[in-house]
Coordinates of C-alpha atoms and ligand atoms in Angstrom, one line a residue:
M11 CA 61.1 79.6 158.4
D12 CA 58.0 81.8 158.7
R13 CA 55.1 79.9 157.9
S14 CA 52.4 82.7 158.8
V15 CA 49.8 83.1 156.2
E16 CA 51.1 86.3 155.1
T17 CA 54.0 84.7 153.6
V18 CA 52.5 82.2 151.4
F19 CA 49.9 82.5 148.8
P20 CA 46.5 84.8 149.5
G21 CA 45.0 81.2 148.7
T22 CA 46.2 79.4 151.9
T23 CA 44.7 78.7 154.9
A24 CA 46.2 78.7 158.4
S25 CA 43.1 77.0 159.8
D26 CA 42.5 73.4 160.8
Q27 CA 38.7 73.9 159.8
I28 CA 37.7 72.9 156.0
S29 CA 36.5 76.1 154.4
R30 CA 33.7 76.4 151.9
E31 CA 36.1 76.4 149.1
E32 CA 37.7 73.3 150.2
L33 CA 34.4 71.6 150.6
Q34 CA 33.1 72.5 147.4
L35 CA 36.3 70.8 145.8
A36 CA 36.0 67.7 148.2
A37 CA 32.4 67.2 147.0
R38 CA 33.0 67.0 143.6
N39 CA 36.6 65.2 143.8
H40 CA 35.9 61.9 145.8
G41 CA 38.9 59.7 147.2
M42 CA 38.7 56.1 147.6
P43 CA 37.6 54.9 151.1
L44 CA 40.6 53.1 152.7
E45 CA 38.8 49.9 153.1
A46 CA 38.9 49.6 149.4
L47 CA 42.6 49.0 149.9
R48 CA 41.5 45.2 150.2
Y49 CA 40.9 45.1 146.2
A50 CA 44.0 44.5 144.2
V51 CA 42.3 46.5 141.4
T52 CA 40.2 49.1 142.7
P53 CA 36.6 48.8 141.5
L54 CA 36.0 51.7 139.0
G55 CA 33.5 53.8 141.3
L56 CA 35.9 53.7 144.4
H57 CA 39.0 54.7 142.4
Y58 CA 39.7 58.6 143.6
L59 CA 38.9 61.6 141.2
L60 CA 40.4 64.6 140.7
I61 CA 39.3 67.1 137.9
H62 CA 40.4 70.7 137.9
Y63 CA 37.5 72.4 136.2
D64 CA 34.5 70.6 134.6
V65 CA 34.2 67.4 132.7
P66 CA 34.2 68.2 129.3
A67 CA 31.6 67.0 126.8
V68 CA 33.1 65.2 124.2
D69 CA 31.3 63.9 120.9
P70 CA 33.6 60.8 120.4
A71 CA 32.8 60.7 116.3
A72 CA 34.1 64.1 116.0
W73 CA 37.1 63.9 118.4
R74 CA 40.6 63.7 117.0
L75 CA 44.0 63.1 118.5
V76 CA 46.4 65.9 116.8
V77 CA 50.3 65.1 117.1
D78 CA 52.0 68.1 116.0
G79 CA 55.0 70.9 116.5
R80 CA 58.3 69.8 116.0
V81 CA 57.6 66.6 114.2
E82 CA 58.4 65.5 110.6
R83 CA 54.8 64.2 110.0
G84 CA 52.1 65.7 111.9
L85 CA 49.1 62.8 112.9
V86 CA 45.6 63.2 113.2
L87 CA 43.8 60.0 114.4
S88 CA 40.2 59.1 115.2
L89 CA 39.3 56.9 118.1
D90 CA 38.8 54.0 115.6
E91 CA 42.2 54.5 114.1
L92 CA 43.9 54.6 117.8
R93 CA 42.1 51.1 118.9
E94 CA 43.2 49.5 115.8
R95 CA 46.9 50.0 117.0
P96 CA 48.5 47.3 119.0
S97 CA 47.2 47.3 122.9
V98 CA 48.5 46.5 126.3
T99 CA 47.0 46.9 129.5
H100 CA 48.8 48.0 132.5
R101 CA 48.0 47.8 136.2
V102 CA 48.8 51.3 137.7
T103 CA 48.7 52.7 141.1
M104 CA 47.7 56.3 140.4
E105 CA 48.0 58.7 143.4
C106 CA 47.2 62.7 143.6
A107 CA 50.3 64.6 144.5
G108 CA 48.4 66.5 147.0
N109 CA 47.2 63.5 149.0
G110 CA 47.8 64.3 152.4
R111 CA 47.5 67.9 152.0
A112 CA 44.8 68.3 154.6
R113 CA 47.2 67.3 157.3
Q114 CA 49.3 70.3 156.7
T115 CA 49.0 73.9 158.8
P116 CA 49.1 76.0 157.0
R117 CA 48.0 74.6 153.8
A118 CA 47.5 75.5 150.2
L119 CA 44.0 76.5 149.5
S120 CA 43.2 73.2 147.0
Q121 CA 41.6 70.0 147.1
P122 CA 41.9 68.8 150.9
W123 CA 42.8 65.4 150.6
L124 CA 43.6 63.5 153.8
L125 CA 44.8 60.1 152.5
E126 CA 42.5 58.7 150.3
A127 CA 43.7 59.9 146.5
V128 CA 44.8 57.0 145.3
G129 CA 43.7 53.6 143.4
T130 CA 44.7 51.1 141.2
A131 CA 43.3 50.3 137.9
E132 CA 44.1 48.4 134.6
W133 CA 44.3 50.8 131.9
T134 CA 44.3 49.5 128.3
G135 CA 45.6 51.4 125.2
T136 CA 48.3 51.8 122.9
P137 CA 52.0 52.6 124.1
L138 CA 52.8 56.3 123.1
R139 CA 56.4 55.7 121.9
P140 CA 55.6 54.0 118.4
L141 CA 53.3 56.8 118.0
L142 CA 56.0 59.4 118.5
E143 CA 58.5 57.4 116.1
E144 CA 55.7 57.3 113.5
A145 CA 55.4 61.1 113.8
G146 CA 59.3 61.3 113.7
L147 CA 60.3 64.0 116.3
E148 CA 62.8 66.4 114.9
E149 CA 66.1 67.0 116.7
S150 CA 64.9 70.2 118.4
A151 CA 62.1 68.6 120.3
V152 CA 63.1 68.3 124.0
E153 CA 59.5 67.9 125.4
L154 CA 55.9 66.9 124.5
V155 CA 53.1 69.0 125.7
F156 CA 49.9 66.8 126.3
S157 CA 46.7 69.1 126.2
G158 CA 43.4 68.1 127.7
L159 CA 39.9 69.4 126.5
D160 CA 38.5 70.9 129.7
R161 CA 39.4 74.6 130.6
G162 CA 39.3 76.9 133.4
I163 CA 40.9 79.7 135.4
E164 CA 43.4 78.8 138.0
G165 CA 46.1 81.1 139.8
G166 CA 44.1 84.0 137.6
V167 CA 45.4 82.5 134.6
E168 CA 42.8 81.0 131.8
Q169 CA 43.8 77.8 130.6
R170 CA 43.3 74.3 129.1
Y171 CA 44.9 71.5 131.5
Q172 CA 48.1 71.0 130.1
R173 CA 51.2 69.1 131.3
S174 CA 54.7 68.3 129.6
L175 CA 57.2 65.3 129.7
P176 CA 60.9 65.3 128.6
V177 CA 61.2 63.4 125.4
G178 CA 63.2 60.6 127.4
E179 CA 60.3 60.1 129.8
A180 CA 57.7 60.1 126.9
F181 CA 59.5 57.3 125.2
G182 CA 59.4 55.0 128.2
D183 CA 57.5 51.7 128.4
H184 CA 55.2 53.0 131.3
V185 CA 53.8 55.8 129.0
L186 CA 50.6 54.9 127.4
L187 CA 47.3 56.1 125.5
A188 CA 44.5 54.7 127.3
W189 CA 40.9 54.0 126.2
E190 CA 39.8 51.8 128.4
V191 CA 39.8 51.2 132.2
N192 CA 39.0 48.0 134.0
G193 CA 37.8 46.4 131.0
Q194 CA 35.3 49.3 129.9
P195 CA 35.5 52.3 127.7
L196 CA 36.8 55.4 130.0
P197 CA 34.0 56.8 131.8
P198 CA 33.7 60.8 131.3
Q199 CA 35.2 61.6 134.8
H200 CA 38.3 59.7 134.0
G201 CA 39.0 61.3 130.6
F202 CA 36.7 59.8 128.0
P203 CA 37.7 59.2 125.3
L204 CA 41.5 59.3 125.7
R205 CA 43.7 59.8 128.6
L206 CA 47.4 59.8 129.1
V207 CA 48.8 57.3 131.6
V208 CA 52.2 58.0 133.2
A209 CA 52.9 55.1 135.5
G210 CA 54.8 55.9 138.4
W211 CA 54.1 59.7 138.4
Y212 CA 51.7 61.5 140.6
G213 CA 48.5 61.8 138.9
M214 CA 49.1 65.2 137.5
A215 CA 51.2 63.9 134.6
S216 CA 48.3 61.7 133.3
V217 CA 46.4 64.2 131.2
K218 CA 42.7 63.2 130.8
W219 CA 40.6 64.2 127.7
L220 CA 43.7 64.3 125.7
A221 CA 43.3 66.0 122.2
R222 CA 46.9 67.3 121.3
I223 CA 50.5 66.1 121.9
T224 CA 52.8 68.8 120.5
A225 CA 56.7 68.3 120.5
V226 CA 58.1 71.6 121.5
E227 CA 61.9 72.9 121.6
A228 CA 62.2 74.6 124.8
G229 CA 60.5 73.7 128.5
F230 CA 56.8 74.2 128.7
R231 CA 55.9 77.1 130.9
G232 CA 52.3 76.3 131.4
Y233 CA 50.7 76.8 134.5
Q234 CA 50.3 73.3 135.6
Q235 CA 54.2 72.8 134.9
V236 CA 55.6 76.0 136.7
Q237 CA 53.4 77.3 139.0
A238 CA 51.6 74.5 140.2
Y239 CA 53.3 71.1 141.0
R240 CA 56.7 72.3 142.1
Y241 CA 58.1 71.6 145.6
R242 CA 58.6 75.1 147.1
Q243 CA 59.0 76.8 150.6
H244 CA 58.2 80.0 149.2
P245 CA 56.3 81.7 146.5
D246 CA 59.4 83.5 145.0
E247 CA 61.5 80.1 144.4
A248 CA 61.4 78.2 140.9
G249 CA 61.3 75.2 143.4
V250 CA 61.8 71.4 142.1
P251 CA 59.1 69.9 139.8
V252 CA 56.9 66.9 141.2
S253 CA 57.4 63.7 139.2
R254 CA 57.3 60.4 140.6
I255 CA 55.2 59.1 143.4
A256 CA 57.1 59.0 146.8
P257 CA 56.7 55.8 148.9
R258 CA 53.5 55.4 150.8
S259 CA 51.4 52.7 153.0
L260 CA 48.4 52.6 153.9
M261 CA 46.2 50.2 156.0
V262 CA 42.7 48.8 155.8
P263 CA 41.2 50.6 159.0
P264 CA 40.6 47.6 161.5
G265 CA 37.4 46.8 163.3
I266 CA 34.5 49.0 163.1
P267 CA 34.3 53.0 163.0
E268 CA 32.4 55.5 165.3
F269 CA 30.2 57.1 162.5
I270 CA 31.4 60.8 163.2
S271 CA 35.2 60.6 164.8
R272 CA 36.1 57.7 162.4
R273 CA 37.9 56.2 165.6
R274 CA 38.4 52.6 165.0
F275 CA 36.9 50.0 167.7
V276 CA 38.4 46.4 167.6
P277 CA 37.5 43.4 170.2
L278 CA 40.3 42.2 172.4
G279 CA 42.1 39.2 170.6
P280 CA 44.6 38.9 167.6
C281 CA 43.7 41.3 165.0
R282 CA 44.9 40.7 161.3
L283 CA 46.0 44.0 159.8
E284 CA 46.5 44.4 156.2
G285 CA 47.1 47.1 153.7
R286 CA 49.0 48.3 150.3
A287 CA 52.2 50.1 149.7
W288 CA 53.8 51.6 146.7
S289 CA 56.3 53.9 145.3
G290 CA 57.2 55.3 141.9
W291 CA 60.7 54.9 142.5
G292 CA 60.9 51.4 142.4
T293 CA 59.8 47.9 144.2
I294 CA 58.5 48.1 147.9
V295 CA 60.9 46.0 150.0
E296 CA 59.6 46.6 153.3
V297 CA 56.3 47.7 155.4
Q298 CA 56.7 48.2 159.2
V299 CA 54.1 48.6 161.7
S300 CA 53.8 50.0 164.9
A301 CA 51.2 49.8 167.6
D302 CA 52.5 52.8 169.7
G303 CA 52.5 55.6 167.4
G304 CA 55.8 54.8 165.9
G305 CA 58.0 53.7 169.2
E306 CA 58.2 50.2 168.3
W307 CA 58.1 48.7 164.7
T308 CA 57.6 45.3 163.3
P309 CA 57.9 43.8 160.0
A310 CA 54.7 43.0 158.1
E311 CA 54.8 40.1 155.8
L312 CA 54.7 41.2 152.0
D313 CA 52.9 39.5 149.1
P314 CA 54.6 39.2 145.9
P315 CA 54.7 42.4 144.0
S316 CA 51.4 42.7 141.9
G317 CA 53.4 44.3 138.7
P318 CA 55.8 46.9 138.1
H319 CA 53.5 50.0 138.6
A320 CA 51.3 48.5 141.1
W321 CA 50.9 48.7 144.9
R322 CA 52.0 45.8 147.1
R323 CA 50.0 44.2 149.7
W324 CA 51.1 43.7 153.2
S325 CA 49.7 42.1 156.3
L326 CA 50.5 41.4 159.9
T327 CA 48.9 39.8 163.0
W328 CA 48.4 42.3 165.9
E329 CA 48.1 41.0 169.4
P330 CA 47.1 43.9 171.6
E331 CA 47.7 42.6 175.2
A332 CA 45.2 44.7 177.1
P333 CA 42.0 46.9 176.4
G334 CA 42.9 50.5 175.9
D335 CA 43.9 53.2 173.1
Y336 CA 46.4 52.6 170.5
Q337 CA 48.0 54.5 167.6
L338 CA 48.7 52.0 164.5
C339 CA 51.2 53.5 161.9
C340 CA 52.7 51.6 158.8
R341 CA 55.9 52.9 157.0
A342 CA 57.0 51.5 153.5
T343 CA 60.6 51.4 152.1
D344 CA 61.5 50.9 148.6
E345 CA 64.1 49.3 146.9
T346 CA 65.8 52.7 146.5
G347 CA 65.9 53.2 150.1
R348 CA 63.4 56.0 150.0
S349 CA 61.0 55.8 153.0
Q350 CA 58.2 57.7 154.7
P351 CA 59.0 60.4 157.3
L352 CA 57.5 60.1 160.6
E353 CA 56.8 63.8 160.8
P354 CA 55.2 66.0 158.1
R355 CA 57.4 67.8 155.6
W356 CA 55.9 70.9 155.0
N357 CA 55.7 72.4 151.2
L358 CA 53.7 75.3 149.7
G359 CA 51.6 73.0 147.8
G360 CA 51.0 70.6 149.9
Y361 CA 52.3 68.0 147.8
A362 CA 53.8 64.5 148.8
G363 CA 52.8 64.5 152.3
T364 CA 53.8 61.0 152.9
E365 CA 54.7 61.2 156.7
V366 CA 53.2 57.8 158.2
Q367 CA 49.4 57.2 158.5
R368 CA 48.4 57.3 162.1
V369 CA 45.0 55.1 162.8
E370 CA 43.6 55.7 166.3
V371 CA 42.2 52.5 167.7
T372 CA 40.0 51.7 171.0
V373 CA 40.5 47.8 171.8
A374 CA 37.4 46.9 173.9
R375 CA 36.4 44.0 175.9
G376 CA 32.8 42.4 175.0
M377 CA 32.5 43.5 171.5
Q378 CA 31.2 41.3 168.9
A379 CA 33.9 39.6 167.3
Ligands
MTE23 N1 42.7 67.1 131.3 C1 43.0 66.7 132.8 N2 43.6 65.8 133.2 C2 44.0 65.6 134.4 C3 43.5 66.5 135.6 C4 42.6 67.3 135.2 O1 41.9 68.1 136.0 N3 42.4 67.5 133.9 N4 43.7 66.1 136.6 C5 44.9 65.5 137.1 C6 45.1 65.2 138.4 S1 45.7 66.3 139.5 C7 44.9 63.8 138.8 S2 45.6 63.5 140.5 C8 44.7 62.8 138.0 C9 43.6 62.1 138.5 O2 43.1 61.1 137.8 P1 41.7 60.5 137.9 O3 40.6 61.4 138.1 O4 41.5 59.4 136.9 O5 41.9 59.4 139.4 O6 44.2 63.3 136.5 C10 45.1 64.3 136.1 N5 44.8 64.5 134.8
MO24 MO1 46.5 65.4 141.5

């Protein structure tokens, strides 16, 4: 297909250069440095962050969660009332649907993630289902719309950040209203005082600064539902909605980096490689590693899964035979047989760019081991 810049959004860049707008977004929304793949649970300050508009100022005493729309009994709950409900903690690997976008050309003018828009946190809160059962959904309810308190303009449309879930999905055990992360109250940037956490789905579903849950009788047509977060080749198609996280594996960059290029340097000798792999579709069952850019693959060792919704650690000892340049790759497969492509698969929004990670490494003699 024709991928010239004229055929896609005006907000699309055909360049490999990062624009000022992209820099502006990248400086607000940080990623997880990949060496933090060493932690099973990402220390909070290292978890990635994505905020479309501004962090809203919320007064927790005045804040309420409203449940309304096609329900038999509307609910209005304070933070204290929510905290009195039964609580659970879920370890969840969250990833932004745009992770990998900056590796595409042309690409949507948006947050230019390379590979770092991921993190795993322990979210504490109350399961959504009992709350919905209390409100009593009417027969006509097909979706639940989750509204955040943050407002902005996107694609020319003034809006609150809103996303919906089909009723069946919202009733799943993987859906949580969370007020704590890694054992502390949600910080402002992660959605204080309350956020939705939809485990296994790309991050856009997990609405932060949650204030309202509305049961609706027709599919939600909001911007983040029908304009953004669709797999499309062309702006005129309706496309397929982005939902669950496609499998991906990443490695802790081995050795030491060169400051500017980030090329890795490792001493000659056995080198332990490690990383994490995840999928929103099922358990990771295989991670393969290549040292020659995807020519030959060797299976890595997998640690036991660290929960139904969290990434799985892998490791492997690599023994480069000689000094020189190598390209390390890793590739995950989940229990449904879904795997990572070797080459990019382009779409308009730059979503789910899960082609394998490629890490340029120089093996050198005489380095400090
Ligand atoms: N209200 C609101 N919720 C939101 C967003 C937002 O901009 N506003 N960003 C979404 C996106 S695109 C992602 S990837 C995740 C990021 O969550 P985190 O910043 O806690 O990592 O939050 C989601 N929830
Ligand atoms: Mo995202």
